[in-house]
Tab-separated table of C-alpha atoms and ligand atoms in Angstrom:
chain	number	residue	atom	x	y	z
A	1	UNK	CA	-14.176	23.699	10.297
A	2	UNK	CA	-18.209	23.438	10.734
A	3	UNK	CA	-19.133	21.015	13.850
A	4	UNK	CA	-22.021	19.066	13.437
A	5	UNK	CA	-24.450	18.613	16.034
A	6	UNK	CA	-23.342	15.875	18.585
A	7	UNK	CA	-19.929	16.003	17.106
A	8	UNK	CA	-18.108	16.762	20.164
A	9	UNK	CA	-19.097	13.249	21.837
A	10	UNK	CA	-17.274	11.339	19.324
A	11	UNK	CA	-14.638	13.690	18.298
A	12	UNK	CA	-14.026	15.300	21.921
A	13	UNK	CA	-10.698	16.949	20.517
A	14	UNK	CA	-13.285	19.459	18.816
A	15	UNK	CA	-14.298	20.389	22.051
A	16	UNK	CA	-11.958	23.125	24.380
A	17	UNK	CA	-13.940	21.377	27.522
A	18	UNK	CA	-12.888	17.731	26.973
A	19	UNK	CA	-10.098	16.262	28.883
A	20	UNK	CA	-7.533	14.338	26.875
A	21	UNK	CA	-6.112	11.014	28.051
A	22	UNK	CA	-2.826	11.479	26.988
A	23	UNK	CA	-1.196	14.875	27.009
A	24	UNK	CA	2.713	15.543	25.826
A	25	UNK	CA	4.027	18.774	26.948
A	26	UNK	CA	7.340	20.304	25.176
A	27	UNK	CA	8.785	16.773	24.558
A	28	UNK	CA	12.209	17.123	23.072
A	29	UNK	CA	14.499	14.143	22.773
A	30	UNK	CA	18.363	14.397	22.316
A	31	UNK	CA	20.824	11.673	21.069
A	32	UNK	CA	24.029	13.581	21.724
A	33	UNK	CA	23.482	16.686	19.661
A	34	UNK	CA	21.266	15.201	17.472
A	35	UNK	CA	17.328	16.218	18.246
A	36	UNK	CA	15.103	13.546	16.872
A	37	UNK	CA	12.004	15.181	18.877
A	38	UNK	CA	11.547	18.846	19.220
A	39	UNK	CA	9.179	20.411	21.357
A	40	UNK	CA	6.362	18.229	20.698
A	41	UNK	CA	2.521	18.992	22.185
A	42	UNK	CA	0.046	16.465	21.607
A	43	UNK	CA	-3.394	15.665	23.192
A	44	UNK	CA	-5.172	12.252	22.492
A	45	UNK	CA	-8.558	11.286	23.900
A	46	UNK	CA	-9.993	8.352	25.004
A	47	UNK	CA	-10.860	5.779	22.359
A	48	UNK	CA	-8.892	7.622	19.409
A	49	UNK	CA	-7.065	6.101	16.590
A	50	UNK	CA	-4.585	8.299	16.194
A	51	UNK	CA	-1.758	8.116	13.385
A	52	UNK	CA	1.997	9.326	13.543
A	53	UNK	CA	2.830	9.773	9.934
A	54	UNK	CA	6.052	10.818	8.593
A	55	UNK	CA	8.958	9.606	6.634
A	56	UNK	CA	11.678	7.862	7.752
A	57	UNK	CA	13.843	9.012	10.566
A	58	UNK	CA	11.491	11.763	11.430
A	59	UNK	CA	10.796	10.539	15.019
A	60	UNK	CA	7.935	8.787	14.948
A	61	UNK	CA	9.305	5.638	17.148
A	62	UNK	CA	11.348	7.595	18.919
A	63	UNK	CA	7.862	9.477	20.447
A	64	UNK	CA	6.300	6.164	20.683
A	65	UNK	CA	8.760	4.836	22.488
A	66	UNK	CA	8.780	7.823	24.981
A	67	UNK	CA	5.112	7.211	25.698
A	68	UNK	CA	5.538	3.344	26.444
A	69	UNK	CA	8.486	4.378	28.843
A	70	UNK	CA	11.660	2.522	26.999
A	71	UNK	CA	13.307	6.067	26.287
A	72	UNK	CA	13.580	9.087	28.667
A	73	UNK	CA	12.637	12.356	27.436
A	74	UNK	CA	15.413	14.961	27.369
A	75	UNK	CA	12.668	17.479	28.747
A	76	UNK	CA	9.249	17.885	28.834
A	77	UNK	CA	6.194	15.915	30.339
A	78	UNK	CA	4.039	12.822	29.388
A	79	UNK	CA	0.809	12.544	31.357
A	80	UNK	CA	-1.552	9.575	30.724
A	81	UNK	CA	-4.689	9.291	32.319
A	82	UNK	CA	-4.367	12.058	34.944
A	83	UNK	CA	-0.659	10.667	35.916
A	84	UNK	CA	2.745	12.064	35.467
A	85	UNK	CA	5.127	9.454	33.468
A	86	UNK	CA	8.335	10.946	34.396
A	87	UNK	CA	9.079	8.200	36.958
A	88	UNK	CA	6.905	5.508	35.868
A	89	UNK	CA	8.500	2.343	34.327
A	90	UNK	CA	7.208	0.741	30.945
A	91	UNK	CA	5.945	-2.465	33.111
A	92	UNK	CA	3.864	-0.025	35.451
A	93	UNK	CA	2.377	2.248	32.533
A	94	UNK	CA	-0.958	1.470	31.320
A	95	UNK	CA	0.557	0.862	27.748
A	96	UNK	CA	1.326	-1.881	25.493
A	97	UNK	CA	3.840	-1.245	22.650
A	98	UNK	CA	4.226	-3.728	19.520
A	99	UNK	CA	7.680	-2.786	18.311
A	100	UNK	CA	8.614	-2.155	14.451
A	101	UNK	CA	10.927	-4.947	14.928
A	102	UNK	CA	8.448	-7.317	16.754
A	103	UNK	CA	10.524	-9.774	18.382
A	104	UNK	CA	8.795	-12.971	18.799
A	105	UNK	CA	10.089	-15.336	21.241
A	106	UNK	CA	11.706	-17.950	18.719
A	107	UNK	CA	11.611	-21.112	21.089
A	108	UNK	CA	8.014	-20.343	21.992
A	109	UNK	CA	4.733	-21.602	19.645
A	110	UNK	CA	2.777	-18.762	18.411
A	111	UNK	CA	-0.114	-19.519	20.739
A	112	UNK	CA	2.412	-19.627	23.628
A	113	UNK	CA	3.919	-16.096	22.227
A	114	UNK	CA	0.586	-14.612	22.370
A	115	UNK	CA	-0.411	-16.085	26.062
A	116	UNK	CA	2.693	-15.472	27.567
A	117	UNK	CA	2.248	-11.935	28.539
A	118	UNK	CA	-1.219	-13.039	30.120
A	119	UNK	CA	0.849	-16.298	31.887
A	120	UNK	CA	3.384	-14.114	33.299
A	121	UNK	CA	0.350	-11.632	35.333
A	122	UNK	CA	-0.558	-15.121	36.876
A	123	UNK	CA	-3.828	-15.581	34.519
A	124	UNK	CA	-4.879	-19.360	35.133
A	125	UNK	CA	-3.301	-21.404	31.716
A	126	UNK	CA	-6.578	-22.577	30.375
A	127	UNK	CA	-8.274	-18.699	30.384
A	128	UNK	CA	-4.903	-17.357	29.111
A	129	UNK	CA	-4.872	-19.803	26.262
A	130	UNK	CA	-8.410	-19.312	25.600
A	131	UNK	CA	-7.770	-15.566	25.117
A	132	UNK	CA	-4.857	-16.127	23.201
A	133	UNK	CA	-6.883	-18.347	20.838
A	134	UNK	CA	-9.077	-15.603	20.468
A	135	UNK	CA	-6.849	-13.011	19.743
A	136	UNK	CA	-5.303	-15.473	16.930
A	137	UNK	CA	-8.846	-15.889	15.531
A	138	UNK	CA	-9.112	-11.972	15.371
A	139	UNK	CA	-5.741	-12.238	13.048
A	140	UNK	CA	-6.458	-14.993	11.312
A	141	UNK	CA	-3.900	-17.639	12.594
A	142	UNK	CA	-5.863	-19.653	14.635
A	143	UNK	CA	-4.503	-22.490	12.213
A	144	UNK	CA	-1.068	-21.816	12.978
A	145	UNK	CA	-1.167	-21.539	16.894
A	146	UNK	CA	1.184	-24.536	16.969
A	147	UNK	CA	4.085	-23.412	14.819
A	148	UNK	CA	7.146	-21.700	15.668
A	149	UNK	CA	7.820	-17.944	14.649
A	150	UNK	CA	10.674	-19.560	12.178
A	151	UNK	CA	7.841	-21.267	10.314
A	152	UNK	CA	5.925	-18.320	9.638
A	153	UNK	CA	5.959	-15.721	6.787
A	154	UNK	CA	6.839	-12.260	7.634
A	155	UNK	CA	3.122	-11.125	7.474
A	156	UNK	CA	2.325	-14.046	9.774
A	157	UNK	CA	4.937	-13.043	12.256
A	158	UNK	CA	3.522	-9.314	12.286
A	159	UNK	CA	-0.120	-10.582	12.881
A	160	UNK	CA	1.250	-12.962	15.668
A	161	UNK	CA	2.971	-9.623	17.336
A	162	UNK	CA	-0.320	-7.834	16.853
A	163	UNK	CA	-2.127	-10.750	19.025
A	164	UNK	CA	0.515	-10.841	21.320
A	165	UNK	CA	-0.030	-6.650	21.966
A	166	UNK	CA	-3.850	-6.746	21.731
A	167	UNK	CA	-4.437	-9.803	24.314
A	168	UNK	CA	-3.499	-7.809	27.697
A	169	UNK	CA	-6.184	-5.420	26.546
A	170	UNK	CA	-3.868	-2.399	27.941
A	171	UNK	CA	-5.742	0.903	27.698
A	172	UNK	CA	-3.285	2.390	25.361
A	173	UNK	CA	-2.030	0.529	22.620
A	174	UNK	CA	1.382	1.372	21.011
A	175	UNK	CA	1.507	0.277	17.496
A	176	UNK	CA	5.015	0.893	15.603
A	177	UNK	CA	4.300	-0.270	11.479
A	178	UNK	CA	2.128	-2.787	12.908
A	179	UNK	CA	1.070	-3.744	9.279
A	180	UNK	CA	4.229	-2.962	7.389
A	181	UNK	CA	4.860	-6.094	6.215
A	182	UNK	CA	1.750	-7.257	4.681
A	183	UNK	CA	1.218	-7.010	1.368
A	184	UNK	CA	-1.611	-4.897	-0.279
A	185	UNK	CA	-4.819	-6.831	0.005
A	186	UNK	CA	-3.674	-8.402	3.400
A	187	UNK	CA	-2.948	-4.838	4.467
A	188	UNK	CA	-6.300	-3.653	3.651
A	189	UNK	CA	-8.045	-6.083	5.079
A	190	UNK	CA	-6.097	-5.871	8.027
A	191	UNK	CA	-6.587	-1.931	8.353
A	192	UNK	CA	-10.465	-2.492	8.600
A	193	UNK	CA	-9.787	-5.648	11.191
A	194	UNK	CA	-7.683	-3.227	13.321
A	195	UNK	CA	-10.700	-0.537	13.413
A	196	UNK	CA	-13.211	-3.271	14.291
A	197	UNK	CA	-10.907	-4.386	17.143
A	198	UNK	CA	-10.403	-1.258	18.419
A	199	UNK	CA	-13.997	-0.346	18.201
A	200	UNK	CA	-14.743	-3.570	19.973
A	201	UNK	CA	-12.314	-3.302	22.543
A	202	UNK	CA	-12.574	0.328	23.571
A	203	UNK	CA	-8.817	0.934	23.604
A	204	UNK	CA	-6.743	3.946	22.684
A	205	UNK	CA	-4.435	3.429	19.711
A	206	UNK	CA	-1.449	5.080	18.362
A	207	UNK	CA	-0.084	3.834	15.336
A	208	UNK	CA	2.922	4.507	13.458
A	209	UNK	CA	3.019	4.661	10.015
A	210	UNK	CA	4.567	5.940	6.880
A	211	UNK	CA	1.952	4.859	4.404
A	212	UNK	CA	-0.303	8.141	3.902
A	213	UNK	CA	-3.160	5.920	2.746
A	214	UNK	CA	-2.972	3.652	5.700
A	215	UNK	CA	-3.051	6.804	8.037
A	216	UNK	CA	-6.261	8.385	6.138
A	217	UNK	CA	-8.221	4.833	6.283
A	218	UNK	CA	-7.352	4.091	9.988
A	219	UNK	CA	-7.099	7.647	11.566
A	220	UNK	CA	-9.605	9.685	14.121
A	221	UNK	CA	-7.003	12.250	13.905
A	222	UNK	CA	-3.372	12.210	12.000
A	223	UNK	CA	-0.430	13.886	13.459
A	224	UNK	CA	1.709	14.660	10.451
A	225	UNK	CA	5.858	14.796	11.591
A	226	UNK	CA	8.827	15.998	9.451
A	227	UNK	CA	12.022	16.001	11.530
A	228	UNK	CA	10.939	15.697	15.103
A	229	UNK	CA	8.542	18.134	14.806
A	230	UNK	CA	4.478	17.622	14.351
A	231	UNK	CA	3.765	19.794	11.260
A	232	UNK	CA	-0.022	19.684	11.486
A	233	UNK	CA	-2.768	17.560	13.446
A	234	UNK	CA	-5.995	16.962	12.099
A	235	UNK	CA	-8.709	14.982	10.893
A	236	UNK	CA	-7.826	12.850	7.919
A	237	UNK	CA	-10.175	15.199	5.556
A	238	UNK	CA	-8.858	18.550	7.628
A	239	UNK	CA	-5.162	17.505	6.577
A	240	UNK	CA	-6.298	16.846	3.113
A	241	UNK	CA	-8.351	19.496	2.303
A	242	UNK	CA	-6.867	22.477	4.531
A	243	UNK	CA	-3.178	21.538	4.931
A	244	UNK	CA	-1.146	24.317	6.887
A	245	UNK	CA	1.931	24.152	4.632
A	246	UNK	CA	3.203	22.956	1.423
A	247	UNK	CA	5.065	20.254	2.968
A	248	UNK	CA	1.923	18.996	4.569
A	249	UNK	CA	-0.157	19.634	1.080
A	250	UNK	CA	2.754	17.780	-0.787
A	251	UNK	CA	3.352	14.893	1.785
A	252	UNK	CA	-0.437	13.822	1.961
A	253	UNK	CA	-1.972	13.127	-1.648
A	254	UNK	CA	-0.508	15.070	-5.078
A	255	UNK	CA	-0.778	18.680	-5.156
A	256	UNK	CA	-0.013	21.592	-7.950
A	257	UNK	CA	1.555	24.671	-6.338
A	258	UNK	CA	1.604	27.897	-7.840
A	259	UNK	CA	3.729	30.810	-6.305
A	260	UNK	CA	2.434	34.277	-6.509
A	261	UNK	CA	1.309	37.383	-4.361
A	262	UNK	CA	-1.688	38.869	-2.774
A	263	UNK	CA	-2.717	41.069	-5.648
A	264	UNK	CA	-6.340	42.303	-4.595
A	265	UNK	CA	-8.369	41.437	-2.090
A	266	UNK	CA	-12.393	42.212	-2.909
A	267	UNK	CA	-14.918	41.238	-0.611
A	268	UNK	CA	-16.209	38.292	-2.321
A	269	UNK	CA	-13.095	36.987	-4.445
A	270	UNK	CA	-9.645	37.504	-3.615
A	271	UNK	CA	-7.075	37.459	-6.421
A	272	UNK	CA	-3.349	36.161	-6.621
A	273	UNK	CA	-1.011	37.273	-9.103
A	274	UNK	CA	1.436	33.836	-9.534
A	275	UNK	CA	4.048	33.398	-12.290
A	276	UNK	CA	2.577	30.298	-13.871
A	277	UNK	CA	-0.768	31.006	-14.126
A	278	UNK	CA	-1.159	34.469	-14.179
A	279	UNK	CA	-3.813	36.027	-12.124
A	280	UNK	CA	-6.000	33.466	-10.171
A	281	UNK	CA	-9.415	34.314	-8.606
A	282	UNK	CA	-10.208	32.414	-5.113
A	283	UNK	CA	-12.538	33.258	-1.920
A	284	UNK	CA	-11.354	35.698	0.457
A	285	UNK	CA	-9.196	34.084	3.478
A	286	UNK	CA	-8.539	36.192	6.209
A	287	UNK	CA	-5.386	37.236	7.760
A	288	UNK	CA	-3.401	38.019	4.289
A	289	UNK	CA	-2.377	41.413	3.046
A	290	UNK	CA	-1.473	42.743	0.188
A	291	UNK	CA	1.544	41.887	-1.617
A	292	UNK	CA	2.264	39.054	0.882
A	293	UNK	CA	4.151	36.235	-0.793
A	294	UNK	CA	1.851	32.846	-1.078
A	295	UNK	CA	1.179	29.563	-2.710
A	296	UNK	CA	-2.229	28.847	-4.543
A	297	UNK	CA	-2.089	24.807	-3.970
A	298	UNK	CA	-4.956	23.026	-5.832
A	299	UNK	CA	-5.138	18.854	-6.169
A	300	UNK	CA	-5.249	17.354	-9.389
A	301	UNK	CA	-8.543	15.840	-9.451
A	302	UNK	CA	-10.323	19.667	-8.878
A	303	UNK	CA	-9.200	20.670	-12.246
A	304	UNK	CA	-11.965	19.970	-15.105
A	305	UNK	CA	-11.045	19.106	-18.415
A	306	UNK	CA	-12.831	20.055	-21.151
A	307	UNK	CA	-12.346	20.374	-25.353
A	308	UNK	CA	-14.634	23.361	-25.448
A	309	UNK	CA	-13.971	26.291	-23.542
A	310	UNK	CA	-15.839	26.192	-20.405
A	311	UNK	CA	-18.529	29.407	-20.281
A	312	UNK	CA	-18.371	30.100	-16.653
A	313	UNK	CA	-15.205	29.236	-15.223
A	314	UNK	CA	-13.600	32.218	-13.592
A	315	UNK	CA	-10.040	30.331	-13.806
A	316	UNK	CA	-9.473	28.573	-17.381
A	317	UNK	CA	-6.466	27.855	-19.030
A	318	UNK	CA	-5.367	26.471	-22.409
A	319	UNK	CA	-2.957	23.473	-22.908
A	320	UNK	CA	-2.142	20.287	-24.687
A	321	UNK	CA	-1.972	16.771	-23.198
A	322	UNK	CA	1.547	15.660	-22.877
A	323	UNK	CA	1.378	12.468	-21.170
A	324	UNK	CA	-2.163	10.514	-19.761
A	325	UNK	CA	-2.069	7.526	-17.767
A	326	UNK	CA	-5.306	5.363	-17.597
A	327	UNK	CA	-5.663	3.283	-14.505
A	328	UNK	CA	-9.189	2.052	-14.632
A	329	UNK	CA	-10.919	4.135	-12.291
A	330	UNK	CA	-8.966	7.345	-12.930
A	331	UNK	CA	-6.947	8.957	-15.587
A	332	UNK	CA	-3.953	10.953	-14.563
A	333	UNK	CA	-3.129	13.933	-16.973
A	334	UNK	CA	0.050	16.018	-17.331
A	335	UNK	CA	-0.986	19.628	-19.436
A	336	UNK	CA	1.480	21.527	-20.610
A	337	UNK	CA	0.274	25.222	-20.771
A	338	UNK	CA	1.533	27.824	-23.926
A	339	UNK	CA	3.935	29.259	-21.294
A	340	UNK	CA	5.353	25.651	-20.673
A	341	UNK	CA	3.873	25.209	-17.363
A	342	UNK	CA	3.250	21.623	-16.575
A	343	UNK	CA	-0.209	20.950	-14.635
A	344	UNK	CA	-0.972	18.008	-12.865
A	345	UNK	CA	-4.878	16.745	-13.092
A	346	UNK	CA	-6.729	13.691	-12.812
A	347	UNK	CA	-10.358	12.568	-13.630
A	348	UNK	CA	-12.505	9.952	-12.634
A	349	UNK	CA	-13.485	7.821	-14.930
A	350	UNK	CA	-17.321	7.483	-14.065
A	351	UNK	CA	-18.792	6.718	-17.074
A	352	UNK	CA	-17.564	4.164	-19.839
A	353	UNK	CA	-16.285	7.525	-22.002
A	354	UNK	CA	-16.129	6.423	-26.014
A	355	UNK	CA	-13.875	9.296	-26.735
A	356	UNK	CA	-11.891	10.410	-23.513
A	357	UNK	CA	-9.607	13.165	-23.435
A	358	UNK	CA	-6.179	11.328	-24.706
A	359	UNK	CA	-2.437	12.478	-25.781
A	360	UNK	CA	-1.884	15.575	-27.425
A	361	UNK	CA	-5.174	17.159	-27.596
A	362	UNK	CA	-5.708	20.356	-26.745
A	363	UNK	CA	-7.584	21.176	-23.773
A	364	UNK	CA	-9.441	23.489	-21.351
A	365	UNK	CA	-8.240	23.318	-17.927
A	366	UNK	CA	-10.408	24.925	-15.295
A	367	UNK	CA	-10.846	25.229	-11.442
A	368	UNK	CA	-13.301	26.235	-9.253
A	369	UNK	CA	-12.239	29.479	-6.907
A	370	UNK	CA	-12.894	27.590	-4.040
A	371	UNK	CA	-10.760	24.680	-4.760
A	372	UNK	CA	-7.865	26.569	-4.112
A	373	UNK	CA	-6.235	26.816	-0.913
A	374	UNK	CA	-3.665	29.709	-0.389
A	375	UNK	CA	-0.408	28.883	1.739
A	376	UNK	CA	1.847	30.874	3.238
A	377	UNK	CA	4.750	28.511	4.364
B	401	ATP	N1	19.728	5.525	20.146
B	401	ATP	C1	20.003	6.651	19.098
B	401	ATP	N2	20.840	7.149	18.820
B	401	ATP	C2	20.865	7.942	17.972
B	401	ATP	N3	20.468	8.409	16.872
B	401	ATP	C3	19.263	7.637	17.010
B	401	ATP	C4	18.895	6.976	17.988
B	401	ATP	N4	17.565	6.245	17.743
B	401	ATP	C5	16.884	7.074	17.092
B	401	ATP	N5	17.946	7.564	16.622
B	401	ATP	C6	17.819	8.973	15.046
B	401	ATP	O1	16.627	9.696	15.377
B	401	ATP	C7	15.919	9.740	14.481
B	401	ATP	C8	14.613	9.262	14.581
B	401	ATP	O2	14.413	8.179	14.470
B	401	ATP	P1	12.786	7.304	14.654
B	401	ATP	O3	13.474	5.893	14.830
B	401	ATP	O4	12.354	7.679	15.849
B	401	ATP	O5	12.384	7.570	13.222
B	401	ATP	P2	11.166	6.874	12.688
B	401	ATP	O6	10.681	8.347	12.344
B	401	ATP	O7	10.846	5.955	13.520
B	401	ATP	O8	11.589	6.477	11.522
B	401	ATP	P3	11.092	4.891	10.354
B	401	ATP	O9	10.293	5.084	9.581
B	401	ATP	O10	12.659	4.915	9.764
B	401	ATP	O11	11.206	3.735	11.256
B	401	ATP	C9	16.538	9.308	13.379
B	401	ATP	O12	17.798	9.936	12.568
B	401	ATP	C10	17.755	8.165	13.977
B	401	ATP	O13	18.832	7.983	13.284
B	402	MG	MG1	10.242	3.950	13.252
C-alpha cells in the first residue's frame, strides 16, 4: 500500500520500527479437544481502535478473555506494555473489560454501578460520583442515574456497562459487542461517540463485533477471524479493496467471484480465462504463474450498466436485468448473461434519473480491469 507522508506517526502498524503496545504470539486456546483459538499472532499499537470481526463462535470472546486474563492460553504468549502477562491476574493487568453479558449489579443504582470500581480503589466518594456522572453524561444516561438496572431497557443497560468500563480510564479497554443491544440509529450515534471518547481519553480499544459495518466505521484496523484463526489484518479500506481470500472478500461487503486460470501474462495486462465470463483482462499481478487456478473478484458497485455498448471497456458483457431493488441512494441489480451466469451489480443514484435501467431490459455490463482483484485461495 502507498504510504502518505507522516502516515507512520498516526498509523504505526505501517512502520517496521514502531513498537506494539500489545503483542500476541502464537496463542492457542483449547477446550478439551476443541481448538477455539489457533496460533494467533497479533500486534496492536497504542491509541488504536482495533476491531475483531467474525461470525458467531469463531473465537472472538475467547481471544479477548485471554487478553483480560479471564482465560488462560493453552500455549503462546501475551505481552502488554512490555510485560509478559502469563502470571498476571486480571485485576493486575492494565486492562478493563466490558463483557458481552454486561452483568450489572442489580441492587445498585446506575451511578453506583459506574462509580463502584473507583470506590473500591479507595477514591473519595465525591470524586468517584463526579467521574461516574461525567461518564453517564457521555453515554447520555445522566437522567437515569438513580434507577436500578431492571428499570432500564437493554440498550440503556449496555450504555451503563460501557460507562462502567470507561470510568477507570484503563490503558487498554476490551469491549465485547459493546453496542449489540442498541437499535440501528442509537448504534450509529454511539459508534461516533465511542470514537470521540477513545480519542479524547487516549485509551487503546479492542472491540469485538460481528457487524461488518460497525467494524468498518470504528476501526483503525480490523482482524477478520474464522474458526479460531485470524484470516487477515488490515485497515478497513485494505480489507475491502485487497482481501486476501474468498472468505474475506465475501465476508466484508458483497462480491462476485469468477473461477478461472491465468491464461496469459502480458506486461501491461493479464488475462484470466474464466468459465463464467470467458476471457477477463486485468492489471498484471506478481506471484502468479501461467495456468494457475484463481478467482477474479469484483464488487457489485464497480460494474457499469448501460443500454448502449460501451466503446472502450475491455471487459463488457451483454445480459438482461432479472431483478432490481431500489433502496433510494442505490439500486441493486441482478443481471443474467446469455450463458445463464448471474451477476450482482449496484449503481449509486447520484442523479434523479427519470429513466433508470429497470426490469427485463437488455443491458451492457462492463468493468475496468483495475476493478478486478485476483484471489488464489
Ligand atoms: N468454556 C468453554 N468450553 C468449551 N467450549 C467453549 C468454551 N468457551 C467457548 N467455547 C467454544 O469456543 C468457540 C469460540 O467461542 P467464543 O465465545 O470465543 O466465540 P465468539 O466468536 O465470541 O462468538 P459470538 O459472536 O457468538 O459471541 C465456540 O465454538 C464456543 O462454543
Ligand atoms: Mg462472543
